[in-house]
C-alpha positions as YAML, in Angstrom:
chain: A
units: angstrom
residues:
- id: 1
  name: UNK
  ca: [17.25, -18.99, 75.46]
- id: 2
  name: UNK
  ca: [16.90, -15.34, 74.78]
- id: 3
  name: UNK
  ca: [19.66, -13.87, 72.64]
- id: 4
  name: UNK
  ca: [20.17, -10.13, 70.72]
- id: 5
  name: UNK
  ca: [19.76, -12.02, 67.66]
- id: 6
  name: UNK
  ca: [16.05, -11.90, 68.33]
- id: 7
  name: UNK
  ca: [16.11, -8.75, 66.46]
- id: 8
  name: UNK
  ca: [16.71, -10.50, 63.00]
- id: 9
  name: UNK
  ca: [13.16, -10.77, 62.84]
- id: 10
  name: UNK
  ca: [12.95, -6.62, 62.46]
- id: 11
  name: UNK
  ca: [15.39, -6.27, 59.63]
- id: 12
  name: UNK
  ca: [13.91, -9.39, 58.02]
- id: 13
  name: UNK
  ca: [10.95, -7.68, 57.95]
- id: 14
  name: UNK
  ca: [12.45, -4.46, 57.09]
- id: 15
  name: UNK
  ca: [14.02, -6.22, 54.14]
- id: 16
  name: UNK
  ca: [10.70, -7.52, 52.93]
- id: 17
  name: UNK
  ca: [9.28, -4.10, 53.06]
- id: 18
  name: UNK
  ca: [12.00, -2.84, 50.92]
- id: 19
  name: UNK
  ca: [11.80, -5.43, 48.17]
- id: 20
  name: UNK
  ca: [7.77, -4.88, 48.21]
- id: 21
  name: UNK
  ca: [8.29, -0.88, 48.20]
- id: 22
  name: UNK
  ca: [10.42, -1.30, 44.83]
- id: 23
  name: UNK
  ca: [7.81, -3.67, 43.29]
- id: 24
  name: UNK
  ca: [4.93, -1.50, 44.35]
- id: 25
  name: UNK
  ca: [6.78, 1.65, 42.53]
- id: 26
  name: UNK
  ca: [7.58, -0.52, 39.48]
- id: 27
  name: UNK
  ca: [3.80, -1.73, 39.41]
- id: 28
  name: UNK
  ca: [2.74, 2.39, 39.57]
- id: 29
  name: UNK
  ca: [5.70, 3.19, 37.01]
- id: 30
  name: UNK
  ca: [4.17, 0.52, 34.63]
- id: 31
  name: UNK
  ca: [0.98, 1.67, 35.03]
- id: 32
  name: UNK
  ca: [1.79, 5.52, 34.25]
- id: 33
  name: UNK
  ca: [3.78, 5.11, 31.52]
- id: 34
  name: UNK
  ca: [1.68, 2.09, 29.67]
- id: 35
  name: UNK
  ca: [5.03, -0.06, 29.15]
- id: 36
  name: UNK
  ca: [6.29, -3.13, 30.64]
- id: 37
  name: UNK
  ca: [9.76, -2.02, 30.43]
- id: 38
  name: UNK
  ca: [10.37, 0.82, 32.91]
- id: 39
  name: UNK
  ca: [13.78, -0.33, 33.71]
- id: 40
  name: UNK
  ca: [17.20, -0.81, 31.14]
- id: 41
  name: UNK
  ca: [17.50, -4.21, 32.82]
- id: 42
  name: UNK
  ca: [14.00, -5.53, 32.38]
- id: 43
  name: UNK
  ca: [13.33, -7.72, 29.66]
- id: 44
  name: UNK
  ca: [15.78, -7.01, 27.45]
- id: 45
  name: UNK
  ca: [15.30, -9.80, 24.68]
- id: 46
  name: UNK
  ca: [11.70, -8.87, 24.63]
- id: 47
  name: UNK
  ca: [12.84, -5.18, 24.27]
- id: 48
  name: UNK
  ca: [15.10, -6.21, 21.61]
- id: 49
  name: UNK
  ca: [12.39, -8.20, 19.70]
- id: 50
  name: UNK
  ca: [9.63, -5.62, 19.90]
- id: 51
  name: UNK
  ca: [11.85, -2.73, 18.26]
- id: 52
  name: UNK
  ca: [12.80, -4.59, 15.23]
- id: 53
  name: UNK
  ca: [9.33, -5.29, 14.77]
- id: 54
  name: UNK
  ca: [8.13, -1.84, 15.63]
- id: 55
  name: UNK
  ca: [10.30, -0.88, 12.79]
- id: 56
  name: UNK
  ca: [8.97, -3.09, 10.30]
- id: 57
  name: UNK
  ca: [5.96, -2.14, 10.89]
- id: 58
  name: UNK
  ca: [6.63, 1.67, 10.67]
- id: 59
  name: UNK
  ca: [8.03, 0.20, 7.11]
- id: 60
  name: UNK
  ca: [5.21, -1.37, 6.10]
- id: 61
  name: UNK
  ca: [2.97, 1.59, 7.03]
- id: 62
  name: UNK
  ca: [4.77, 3.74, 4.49]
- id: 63
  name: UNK
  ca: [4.35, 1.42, 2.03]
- id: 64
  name: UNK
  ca: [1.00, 1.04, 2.64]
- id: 65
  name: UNK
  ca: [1.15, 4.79, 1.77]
- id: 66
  name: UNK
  ca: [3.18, 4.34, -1.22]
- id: 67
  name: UNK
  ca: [0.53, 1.65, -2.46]
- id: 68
  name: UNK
  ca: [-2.45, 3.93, -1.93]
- id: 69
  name: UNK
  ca: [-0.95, 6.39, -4.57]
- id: 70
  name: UNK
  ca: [-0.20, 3.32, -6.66]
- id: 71
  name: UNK
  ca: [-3.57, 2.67, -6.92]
- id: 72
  name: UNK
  ca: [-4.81, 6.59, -7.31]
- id: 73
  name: UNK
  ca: [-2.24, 6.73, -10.63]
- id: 74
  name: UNK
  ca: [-3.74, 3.24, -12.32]
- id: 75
  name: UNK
  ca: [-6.97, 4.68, -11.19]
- id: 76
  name: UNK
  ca: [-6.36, 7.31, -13.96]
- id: 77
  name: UNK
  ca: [-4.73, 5.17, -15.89]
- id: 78
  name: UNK
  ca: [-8.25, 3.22, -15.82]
- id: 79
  name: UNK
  ca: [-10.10, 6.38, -16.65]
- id: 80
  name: UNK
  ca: [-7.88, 7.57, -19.79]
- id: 81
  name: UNK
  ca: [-8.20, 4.03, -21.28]
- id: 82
  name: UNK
  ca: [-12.09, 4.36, -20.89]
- id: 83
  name: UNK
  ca: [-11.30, 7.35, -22.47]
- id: 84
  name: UNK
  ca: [-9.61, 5.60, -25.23]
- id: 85
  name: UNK
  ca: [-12.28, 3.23, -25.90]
- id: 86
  name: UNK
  ca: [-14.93, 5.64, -26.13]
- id: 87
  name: UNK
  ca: [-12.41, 6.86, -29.30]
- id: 88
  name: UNK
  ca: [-12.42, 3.75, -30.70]
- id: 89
  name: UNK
  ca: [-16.20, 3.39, -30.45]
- id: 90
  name: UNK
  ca: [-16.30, 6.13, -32.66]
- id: 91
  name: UNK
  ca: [-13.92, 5.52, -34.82]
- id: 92
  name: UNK
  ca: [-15.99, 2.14, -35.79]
- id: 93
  name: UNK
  ca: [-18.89, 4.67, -35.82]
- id: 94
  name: UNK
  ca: [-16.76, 6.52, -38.95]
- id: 95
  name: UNK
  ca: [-16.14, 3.38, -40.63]
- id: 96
  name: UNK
  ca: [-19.46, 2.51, -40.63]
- id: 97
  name: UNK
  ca: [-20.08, 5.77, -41.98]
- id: 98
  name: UNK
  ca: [-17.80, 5.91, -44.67]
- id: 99
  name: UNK
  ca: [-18.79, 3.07, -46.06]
- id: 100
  name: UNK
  ca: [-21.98, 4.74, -47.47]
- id: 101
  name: UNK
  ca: [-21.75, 5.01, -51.31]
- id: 102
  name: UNK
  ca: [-24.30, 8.23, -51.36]
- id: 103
  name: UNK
  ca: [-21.39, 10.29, -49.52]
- id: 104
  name: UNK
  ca: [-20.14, 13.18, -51.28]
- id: 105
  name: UNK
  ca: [-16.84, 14.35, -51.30]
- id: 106
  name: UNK
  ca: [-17.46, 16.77, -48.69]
- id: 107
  name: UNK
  ca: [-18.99, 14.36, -46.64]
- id: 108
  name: UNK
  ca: [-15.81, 11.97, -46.71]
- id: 109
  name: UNK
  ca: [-13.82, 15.27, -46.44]
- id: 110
  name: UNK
  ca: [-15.80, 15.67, -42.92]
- id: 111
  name: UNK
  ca: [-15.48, 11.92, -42.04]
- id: 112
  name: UNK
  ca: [-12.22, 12.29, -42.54]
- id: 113
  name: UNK
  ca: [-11.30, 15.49, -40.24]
- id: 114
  name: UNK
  ca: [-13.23, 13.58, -37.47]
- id: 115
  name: UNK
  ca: [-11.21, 10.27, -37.93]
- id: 116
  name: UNK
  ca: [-7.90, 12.66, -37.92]
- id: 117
  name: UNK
  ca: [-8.49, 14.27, -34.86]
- id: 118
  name: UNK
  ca: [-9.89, 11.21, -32.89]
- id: 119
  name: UNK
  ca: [-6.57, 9.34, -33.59]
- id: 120
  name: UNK
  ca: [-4.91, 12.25, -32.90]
- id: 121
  name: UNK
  ca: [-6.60, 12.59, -29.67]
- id: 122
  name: UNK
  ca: [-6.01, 8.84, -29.13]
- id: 123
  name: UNK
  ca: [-2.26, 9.00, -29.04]
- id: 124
  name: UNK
  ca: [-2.65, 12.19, -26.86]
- id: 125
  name: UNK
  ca: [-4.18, 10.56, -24.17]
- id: 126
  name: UNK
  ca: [-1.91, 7.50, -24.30]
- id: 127
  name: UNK
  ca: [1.09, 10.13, -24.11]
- id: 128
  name: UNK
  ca: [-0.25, 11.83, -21.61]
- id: 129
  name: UNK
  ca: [-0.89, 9.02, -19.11]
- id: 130
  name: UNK
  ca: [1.72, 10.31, -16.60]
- id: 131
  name: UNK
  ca: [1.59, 10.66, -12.74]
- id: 132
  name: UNK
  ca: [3.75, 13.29, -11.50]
- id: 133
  name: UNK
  ca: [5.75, 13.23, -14.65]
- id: 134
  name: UNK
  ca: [6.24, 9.43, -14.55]
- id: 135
  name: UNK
  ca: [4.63, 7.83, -17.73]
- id: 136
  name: UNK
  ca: [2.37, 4.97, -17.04]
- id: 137
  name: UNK
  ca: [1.96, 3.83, -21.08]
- id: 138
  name: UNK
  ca: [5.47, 2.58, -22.28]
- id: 139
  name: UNK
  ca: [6.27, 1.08, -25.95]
- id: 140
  name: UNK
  ca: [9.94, 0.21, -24.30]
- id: 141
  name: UNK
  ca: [11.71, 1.11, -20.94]
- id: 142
  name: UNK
  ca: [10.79, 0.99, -17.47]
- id: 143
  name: UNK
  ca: [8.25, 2.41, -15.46]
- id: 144
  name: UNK
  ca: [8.18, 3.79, -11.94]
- id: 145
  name: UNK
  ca: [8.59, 0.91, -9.07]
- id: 146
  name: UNK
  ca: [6.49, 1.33, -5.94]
- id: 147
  name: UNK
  ca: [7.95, -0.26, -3.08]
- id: 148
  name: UNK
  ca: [5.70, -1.53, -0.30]
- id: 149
  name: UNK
  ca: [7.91, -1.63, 2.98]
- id: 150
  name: UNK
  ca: [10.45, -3.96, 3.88]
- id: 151
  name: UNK
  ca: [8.89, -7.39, 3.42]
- id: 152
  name: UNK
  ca: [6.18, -5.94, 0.65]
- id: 153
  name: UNK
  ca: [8.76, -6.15, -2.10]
- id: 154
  name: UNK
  ca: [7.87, -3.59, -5.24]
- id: 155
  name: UNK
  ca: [5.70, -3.32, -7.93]
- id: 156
  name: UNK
  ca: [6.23, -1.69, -11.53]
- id: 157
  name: UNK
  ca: [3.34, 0.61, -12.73]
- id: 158
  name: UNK
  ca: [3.52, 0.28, -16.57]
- id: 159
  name: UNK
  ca: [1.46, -0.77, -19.30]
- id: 160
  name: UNK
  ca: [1.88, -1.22, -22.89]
- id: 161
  name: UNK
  ca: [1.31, 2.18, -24.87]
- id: 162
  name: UNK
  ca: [-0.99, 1.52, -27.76]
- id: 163
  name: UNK
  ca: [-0.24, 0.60, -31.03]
- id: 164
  name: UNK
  ca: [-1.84, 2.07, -34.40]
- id: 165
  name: UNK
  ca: [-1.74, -0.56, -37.24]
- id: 166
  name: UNK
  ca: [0.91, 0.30, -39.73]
- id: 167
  name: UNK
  ca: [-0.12, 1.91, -42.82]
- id: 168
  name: UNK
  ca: [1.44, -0.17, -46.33]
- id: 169
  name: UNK
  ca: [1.19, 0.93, -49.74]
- id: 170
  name: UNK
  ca: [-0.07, -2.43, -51.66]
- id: 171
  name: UNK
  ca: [1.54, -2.03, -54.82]
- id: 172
  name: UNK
  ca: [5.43, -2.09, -53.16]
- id: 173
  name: UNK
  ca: [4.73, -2.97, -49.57]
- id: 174
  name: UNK
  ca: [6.50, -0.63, -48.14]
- id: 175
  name: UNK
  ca: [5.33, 1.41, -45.13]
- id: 176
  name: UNK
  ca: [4.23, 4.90, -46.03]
- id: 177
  name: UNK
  ca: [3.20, 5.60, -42.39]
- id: 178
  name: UNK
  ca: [3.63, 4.13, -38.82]
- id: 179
  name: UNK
  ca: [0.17, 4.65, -37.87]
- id: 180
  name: UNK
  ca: [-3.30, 4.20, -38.62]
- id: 181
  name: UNK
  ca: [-4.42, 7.43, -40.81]
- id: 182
  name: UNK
  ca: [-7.58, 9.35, -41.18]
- id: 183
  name: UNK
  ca: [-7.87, 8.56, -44.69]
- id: 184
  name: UNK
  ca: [-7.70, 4.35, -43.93]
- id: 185
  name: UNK
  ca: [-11.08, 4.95, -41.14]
- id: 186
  name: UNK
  ca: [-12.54, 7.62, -43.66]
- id: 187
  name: UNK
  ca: [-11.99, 4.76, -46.82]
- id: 188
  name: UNK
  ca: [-10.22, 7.34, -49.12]
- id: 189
  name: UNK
  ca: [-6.93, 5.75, -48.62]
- id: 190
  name: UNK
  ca: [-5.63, 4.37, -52.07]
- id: 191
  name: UNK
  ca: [-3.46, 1.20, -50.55]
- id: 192
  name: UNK
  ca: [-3.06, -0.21, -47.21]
- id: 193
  name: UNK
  ca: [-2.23, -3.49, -46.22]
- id: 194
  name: UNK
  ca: [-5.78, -3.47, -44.55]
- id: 195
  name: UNK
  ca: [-7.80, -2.11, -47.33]
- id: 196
  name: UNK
  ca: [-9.79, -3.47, -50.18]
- id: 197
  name: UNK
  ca: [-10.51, -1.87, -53.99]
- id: 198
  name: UNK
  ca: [-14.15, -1.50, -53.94]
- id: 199
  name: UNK
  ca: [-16.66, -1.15, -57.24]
- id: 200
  name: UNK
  ca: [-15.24, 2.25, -59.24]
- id: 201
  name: UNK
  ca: [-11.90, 2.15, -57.21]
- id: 202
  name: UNK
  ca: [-12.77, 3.37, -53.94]
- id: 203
  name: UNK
  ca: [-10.85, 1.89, -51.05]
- id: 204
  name: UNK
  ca: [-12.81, 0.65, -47.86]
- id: 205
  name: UNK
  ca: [-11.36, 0.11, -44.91]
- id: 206
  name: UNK
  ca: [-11.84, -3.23, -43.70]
- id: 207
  name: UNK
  ca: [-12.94, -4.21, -39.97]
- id: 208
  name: UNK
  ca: [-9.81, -5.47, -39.03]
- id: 209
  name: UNK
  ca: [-7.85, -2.30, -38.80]
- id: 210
  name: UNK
  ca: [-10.06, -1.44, -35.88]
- id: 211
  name: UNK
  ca: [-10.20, -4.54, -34.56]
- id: 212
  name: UNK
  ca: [-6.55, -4.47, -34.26]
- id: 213
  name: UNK
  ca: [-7.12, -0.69, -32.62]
- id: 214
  name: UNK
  ca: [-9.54, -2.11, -30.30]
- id: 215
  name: UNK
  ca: [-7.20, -5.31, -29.09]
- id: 216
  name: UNK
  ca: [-4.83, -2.75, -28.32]
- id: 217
  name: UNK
  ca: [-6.84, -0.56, -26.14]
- id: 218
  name: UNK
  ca: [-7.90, -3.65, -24.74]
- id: 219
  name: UNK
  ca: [-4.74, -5.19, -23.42]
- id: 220
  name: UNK
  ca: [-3.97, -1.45, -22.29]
- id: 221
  name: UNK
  ca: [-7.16, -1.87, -20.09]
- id: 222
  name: UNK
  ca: [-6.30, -5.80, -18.87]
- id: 223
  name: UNK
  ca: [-2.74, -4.61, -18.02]
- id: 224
  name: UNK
  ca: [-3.82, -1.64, -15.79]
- id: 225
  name: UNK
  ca: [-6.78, -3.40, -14.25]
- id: 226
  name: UNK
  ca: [-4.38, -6.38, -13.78]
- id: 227
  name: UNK
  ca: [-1.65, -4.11, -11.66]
- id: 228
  name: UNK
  ca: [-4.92, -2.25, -9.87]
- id: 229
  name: UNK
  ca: [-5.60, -5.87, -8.26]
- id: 230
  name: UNK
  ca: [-2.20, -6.82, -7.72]
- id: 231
  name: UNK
  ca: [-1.97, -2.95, -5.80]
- id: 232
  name: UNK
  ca: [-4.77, -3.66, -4.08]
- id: 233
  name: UNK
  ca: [-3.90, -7.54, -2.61]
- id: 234
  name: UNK
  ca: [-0.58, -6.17, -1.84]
- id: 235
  name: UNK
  ca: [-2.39, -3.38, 0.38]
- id: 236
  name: UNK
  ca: [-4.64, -5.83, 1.66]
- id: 237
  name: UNK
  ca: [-1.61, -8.13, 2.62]
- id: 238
  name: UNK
  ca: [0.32, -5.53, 4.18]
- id: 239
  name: UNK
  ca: [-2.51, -4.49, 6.49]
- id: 240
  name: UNK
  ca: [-3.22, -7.62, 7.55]
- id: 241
  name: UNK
  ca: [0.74, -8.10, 8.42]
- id: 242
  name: UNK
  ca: [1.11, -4.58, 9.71]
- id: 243
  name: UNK
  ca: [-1.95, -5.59, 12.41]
- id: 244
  name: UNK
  ca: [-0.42, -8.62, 13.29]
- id: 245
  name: UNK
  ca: [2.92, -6.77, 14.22]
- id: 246
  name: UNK
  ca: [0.92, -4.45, 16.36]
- id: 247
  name: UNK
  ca: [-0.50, -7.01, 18.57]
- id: 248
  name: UNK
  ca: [3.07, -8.34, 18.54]
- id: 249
  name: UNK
  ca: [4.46, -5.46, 19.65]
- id: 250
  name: UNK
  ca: [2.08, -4.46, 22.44]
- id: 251
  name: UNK
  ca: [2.19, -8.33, 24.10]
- id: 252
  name: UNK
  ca: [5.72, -6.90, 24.24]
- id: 253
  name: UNK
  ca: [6.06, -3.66, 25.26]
- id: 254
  name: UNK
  ca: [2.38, -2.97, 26.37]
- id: 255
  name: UNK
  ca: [1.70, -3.53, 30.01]
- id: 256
  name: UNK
  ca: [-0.96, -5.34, 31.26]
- id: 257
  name: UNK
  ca: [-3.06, -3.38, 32.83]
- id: 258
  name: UNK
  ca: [-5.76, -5.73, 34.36]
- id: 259
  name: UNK
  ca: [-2.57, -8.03, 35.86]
- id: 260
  name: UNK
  ca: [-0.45, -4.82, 36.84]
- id: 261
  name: UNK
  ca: [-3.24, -3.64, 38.88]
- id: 262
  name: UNK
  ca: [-3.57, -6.89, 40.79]
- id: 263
  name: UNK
  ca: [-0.01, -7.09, 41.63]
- id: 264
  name: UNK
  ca: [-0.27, -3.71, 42.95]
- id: 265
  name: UNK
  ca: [-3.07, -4.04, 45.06]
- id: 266
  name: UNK
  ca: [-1.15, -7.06, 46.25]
- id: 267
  name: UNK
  ca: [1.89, -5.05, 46.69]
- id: 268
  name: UNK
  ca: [-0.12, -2.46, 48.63]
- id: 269
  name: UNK
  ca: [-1.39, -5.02, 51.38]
- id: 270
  name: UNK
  ca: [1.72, -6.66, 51.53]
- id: 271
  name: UNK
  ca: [3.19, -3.07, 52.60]
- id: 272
  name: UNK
  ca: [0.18, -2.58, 55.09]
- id: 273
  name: UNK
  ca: [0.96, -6.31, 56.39]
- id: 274
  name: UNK
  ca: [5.02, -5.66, 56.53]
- id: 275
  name: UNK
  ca: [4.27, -1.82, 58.77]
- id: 276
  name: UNK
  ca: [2.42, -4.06, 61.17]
- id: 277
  name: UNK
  ca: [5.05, -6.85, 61.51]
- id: 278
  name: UNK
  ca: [7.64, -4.69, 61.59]
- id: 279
  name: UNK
  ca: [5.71, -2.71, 64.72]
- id: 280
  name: UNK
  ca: [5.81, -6.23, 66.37]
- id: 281
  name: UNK
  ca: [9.35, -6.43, 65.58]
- id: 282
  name: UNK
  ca: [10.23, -3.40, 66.86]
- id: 283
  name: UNK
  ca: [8.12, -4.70, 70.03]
- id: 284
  name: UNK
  ca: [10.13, -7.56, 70.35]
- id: 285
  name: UNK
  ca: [13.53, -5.34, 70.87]
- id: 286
  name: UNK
  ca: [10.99, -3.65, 73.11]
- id: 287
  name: UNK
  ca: [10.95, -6.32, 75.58]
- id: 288
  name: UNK
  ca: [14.34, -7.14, 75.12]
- id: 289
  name: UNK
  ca: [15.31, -3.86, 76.49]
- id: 290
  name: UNK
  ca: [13.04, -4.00, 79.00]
- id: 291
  name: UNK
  ca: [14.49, -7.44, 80.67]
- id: 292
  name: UNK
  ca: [18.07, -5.40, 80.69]
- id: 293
  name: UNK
  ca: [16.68, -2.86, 81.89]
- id: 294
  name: UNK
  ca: [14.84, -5.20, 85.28]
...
């Protein structure tokens, strides 16, 4: 039997056509904009997911930048220790040299004004071992903290400022000076608690003064090239995490462009297909009317 309701099959078709016209715009939105969520309604966990990680990662990209100028102030940290030991080289050099019993008084007056001004330079450098008006060489305190991003923790930037051997007189023990002088490297001190009485009374500074100066320097350079490595795995941690969040991210929020595509060429045919059924549709009501119409 032939009824009206023959012409379901036209707004069936119609209704296909719309649905396929809304995917076929979403499939060209996706593809302009480069996102998979064009829409407040689509994929809202997803959404939800890929922001909190977007901001991590944002996080961990400043700290990434807050690491790199962690490693450019232990960098000169490095470079004023080498600075340091090159003192201390010398300083052994002067020992060496005032141990020479053909010196004259105005030779261990000389010896002497070297010695003074290398230990004074010394404790210059160590002092001045700041980065941006932070000191980097602490006795006592704390230094600056870098922090690395939310997940990358923080790091202190500090190392131990040297120490110059006390100076003690031998006769009552007492300290006469905090530091290592010139006179105790030139050998003209009279009584130190690291000083011998040589042949005619002459006091010689023994080795282990500078050994002592030397350990010191030492741990100074251990420390700081111990916190350049821990700077530097930190980095290398964080950019490995920071990567991985990207990827994360963009399986998110990224469309696909190789699928997208398909499912709009697919979307496109199914609109050519739909056009033409819904012409036969149409034709259907055609020759409906037409058997009224007889």
């Amino acid at each position: 039997m032939t009824s009206i309701n023959a012409g379901g099959a036209f707004y069936r078709v119609q209704n296909s056509l719309n649905q396929n016209s809304e995917e076929v715009s979403k499939s060209m939105q996706r593809l302009a904009s480069g996102r998979q969520n064009i829409a407040p309604g689509d994929r809202t966990a997803s959404s939800a997911v890929a922001w909190g990680m977007k901001a991590e990662a944002a996080s961990l990209k400043i700290g990434i930048q807050n690491g790199t100028e962690a490693m450019q102030a232990v960098e000169m940290l490095n470079n004023d220790i080498q600075a340091m030991n090159d003192i201390v080289v010398r300083l052994e050099e002067l020992y060496a040299l005032s141990t020479n019993g053909f010196n004259t008084t105005t030779d261990s007056a000389a010896i002497e004004s070297e010695a003074g001004k290398l230990l004074t330079e010394l404790e210059r450098i160590a002092s001045d071992a700041t980065w941006k008006g932070n000191a980097l060489s602490l006795q006592s305190g704390n230094g600056p903290k870098i922090g690395f991003g939310r997940n990358g923790g923080e790091l202190e930037i500090k190392v131990n400022d040297i120490d110059l051997p006390v100076v003690k007189d031998n006769t009552s023990g007492n300290a006469t000076t905090n530091a290592l002088s010139a006179k105790d490297i030139a050998g003209t001190n009279t009584g130190n608690d690291v000083a011998n009485v040589a042949d005619g009374g002459r006091t010689v500074l023994i080795p282990a003064a500078l050994a002592s100066l030397k350990s010191n320097v030492d741990t100074m350079a251990i420390e700081a090239g111990a916190l350049f490595n821990q700077v530097s795995n930190v980095m290398s941690h964080l950019g490995s995490l920071n990567a991985g969040y990207a990827l994360d991210v963009a399986s998110k929020m990224d469309v696909d462009f190789a699928g997208e595509t398909t499912e709009l060429a697919k979307g496109q045919i199914l609109a050519q297909a739909g056009t033409a059924m819904l012409a036969q549709a149409n034709a259907q009501g055609q020759g409906m009317l037409a058997l009224i119409q007889s």
